[in-house]
């Protein structure tokens, strides 16, 4: 089964919906900057979940998110997924693109608004 890496808020109901559907077709991995819900923890093996714990501000100025690019790069290299899907374009999308480029990732990067 192909590996699918989701970069998203692990506590979001939207992320849960995506993960539930994608799990039918892919081997799911997840990176979250701010926690992972119990529902997702029950659905995805703990060794496939990465909670990087970043203090995110809805008002912007999230330099701490950018500081996680190298951590995400290492995870991408370790997993080597066929797909990387970042929800949302601003924080998760920026980190996903930068980390994928730094790791010479050859798969597909999908950004969701």
mmCIF file with all atom_site columns, C-alpha atoms in Angstrom, residues 65-111:
data_model
loop_
_atom_site.group_PDB
_atom_site.id
_atom_site.type_symbol
_atom_site.label_atom_id
_atom_site.label_alt_id
_atom_site.label_comp_id
_atom_site.label_asym_id
_atom_site.label_entity_id
_atom_site.label_seq_id
_atom_site.pdbx_PDB_ins_code
_atom_site.Cartn_x
_atom_site.Cartn_y
_atom_site.Cartn_z
_atom_site.occupancy
_atom_site.B_iso_or_equiv
_atom_site.pdbx_formal_charge
_atom_site.auth_seq_id
_atom_site.auth_comp_id
_atom_site.auth_asym_id
_atom_site.auth_atom_id
_atom_site.pdbx_PDB_model_num
ATOM 1  C CA . UNK A 1 65  ? 6.606  26.917 12.309 1.00 0.00 ? 65  UNK A CA 1
ATOM 2  C CA . UNK A 1 66  ? 9.455  27.657 9.912  1.00 0.00 ? 66  UNK A CA 1
ATOM 3  C CA . UNK A 1 67  ? 11.938 26.382 12.476 1.00 0.00 ? 67  UNK A CA 1
ATOM 4  C CA . UNK A 1 68  ? 10.409 22.903 12.013 1.00 0.00 ? 68  UNK A CA 1
ATOM 5  C CA . UNK A 1 69  ? 11.352 22.604 8.317  1.00 0.00 ? 69  UNK A CA 1
ATOM 6  C CA . UNK A 1 70  ? 14.413 20.456 9.048  1.00 0.00 ? 70  UNK A CA 1
ATOM 7  C CA . UNK A 1 71  ? 12.411 18.189 11.384 1.00 0.00 ? 71  UNK A CA 1
ATOM 8  C CA . UNK A 1 72  ? 9.795  17.688 8.668  1.00 0.00 ? 72  UNK A CA 1
ATOM 9  C CA . UNK A 1 73  ? 12.566 17.084 6.101  1.00 0.00 ? 73  UNK A CA 1
ATOM 10 C CA . UNK A 1 74  ? 13.985 14.256 8.257  1.00 0.00 ? 74  UNK A CA 1
ATOM 11 C CA . UNK A 1 75  ? 10.543 12.679 8.627  1.00 0.00 ? 75  UNK A CA 1
ATOM 12 C CA . UNK A 1 76  ? 9.946  12.866 4.866  1.00 0.00 ? 76  UNK A CA 1
ATOM 13 C CA . UNK A 1 77  ? 13.295 11.183 4.231  1.00 0.00 ? 77  UNK A CA 1
ATOM 14 C CA . UNK A 1 78  ? 12.525 8.486  6.819  1.00 0.00 ? 78  UNK A CA 1
ATOM 15 C CA . UNK A 1 79  ? 9.024  7.717  5.523  1.00 0.00 ? 79  UNK A CA 1
ATOM 16 C CA . UNK A 1 80  ? 9.603  8.333  1.801  1.00 0.00 ? 80  UNK A CA 1
ATOM 17 C CA . UNK A 1 81  ? 5.881  8.753  1.070  1.00 0.00 ? 81  UNK A CA 1
ATOM 18 C CA . UNK A 1 82  ? 4.352  8.684  -2.399 1.00 0.00 ? 82  UNK A CA 1
ATOM 19 C CA . UNK A 1 83  ? 2.248  11.722 -1.482 1.00 0.00 ? 83  UNK A CA 1
ATOM 20 C CA . UNK A 1 84  ? 2.580  14.642 0.899  1.00 0.00 ? 84  UNK A CA 1
ATOM 21 C CA . UNK A 1 85  ? -0.685 16.472 1.575  1.00 0.00 ? 85  UNK A CA 1
ATOM 22 C CA . UNK A 1 86  ? -0.547 19.733 3.549  1.00 0.00 ? 86  UNK A CA 1
ATOM 23 C CA . UNK A 1 87  ? -3.691 21.286 5.005  1.00 0.00 ? 87  UNK A CA 1
ATOM 24 C CA . UNK A 1 88  ? -3.530 24.466 4.931  1.00 0.00 ? 88  UNK A CA 1
ATOM 25 C CA . UNK A 1 89  ? -1.403 26.308 2.436  1.00 0.00 ? 89  UNK A CA 1
ATOM 26 C CA . UNK A 1 90  ? -0.056 28.983 4.790  1.00 0.00 ? 90  UNK A CA 1
ATOM 27 C CA . UNK A 1 91  ? 1.818  27.250 7.608  1.00 0.00 ? 91  UNK A CA 1
ATOM 28 C CA . UNK A 1 92  ? 1.702  23.538 6.793  1.00 0.00 ? 92  UNK A CA 1
ATOM 29 C CA . UNK A 1 93  ? 1.972  24.129 3.057  1.00 0.00 ? 93  UNK A CA 1
ATOM 30 C CA . UNK A 1 94  ? 5.015  26.378 3.340  1.00 0.00 ? 94  UNK A CA 1
ATOM 31 C CA . UNK A 1 95  ? 6.817  23.883 5.551  1.00 0.00 ? 95  UNK A CA 1
ATOM 32 C CA . UNK A 1 96  ? 5.838  20.932 3.337  1.00 0.00 ? 96  UNK A CA 1
ATOM 33 C CA . UNK A 1 97  ? 7.154  22.572 0.166  1.00 0.00 ? 97  UNK A CA 1
ATOM 34 C CA . UNK A 1 98  ? 10.404 23.748 1.777  1.00 0.00 ? 98  UNK A CA 1
ATOM 35 C CA . UNK A 1 99  ? 11.078 20.388 3.472  1.00 0.00 ? 99  UNK A CA 1
ATOM 36 C CA . UNK A 1 100 ? 10.268 18.436 0.307  1.00 0.00 ? 100 UNK A CA 1
ATOM 37 C CA . UNK A 1 101 ? 12.630 20.607 -1.745 1.00 0.00 ? 101 UNK A CA 1
ATOM 38 C CA . UNK A 1 102 ? 15.444 20.261 0.803  1.00 0.00 ? 102 UNK A CA 1
ATOM 39 C CA . UNK A 1 103 ? 15.066 16.484 0.873  1.00 0.00 ? 103 UNK A CA 1
ATOM 40 C CA . UNK A 1 104 ? 14.985 16.143 -2.935 1.00 0.00 ? 104 UNK A CA 1
ATOM 41 C CA . UNK A 1 105 ? 11.584 14.494 -2.565 1.00 0.00 ? 105 UNK A CA 1
ATOM 42 C CA . UNK A 1 106 ? 10.410 12.937 -5.848 1.00 0.00 ? 106 UNK A CA 1
ATOM 43 C CA . UNK A 1 107 ? 6.751  12.254 -5.016 1.00 0.00 ? 107 UNK A CA 1
ATOM 44 C CA . UNK A 1 108 ? 3.694  14.473 -5.288 1.00 0.00 ? 108 UNK A CA 1
ATOM 45 C CA . UNK A 1 109 ? 3.012  17.401 -2.943 1.00 0.00 ? 109 UNK A CA 1
ATOM 46 C CA . UNK A 1 110 ? -0.651 18.352 -2.570 1.00 0.00 ? 110 UNK A CA 1
ATOM 47 C CA . UNK A 1 111 ? -1.707 21.592 -0.880 1.00 0.00 ? 111 UNK A CA 1
#
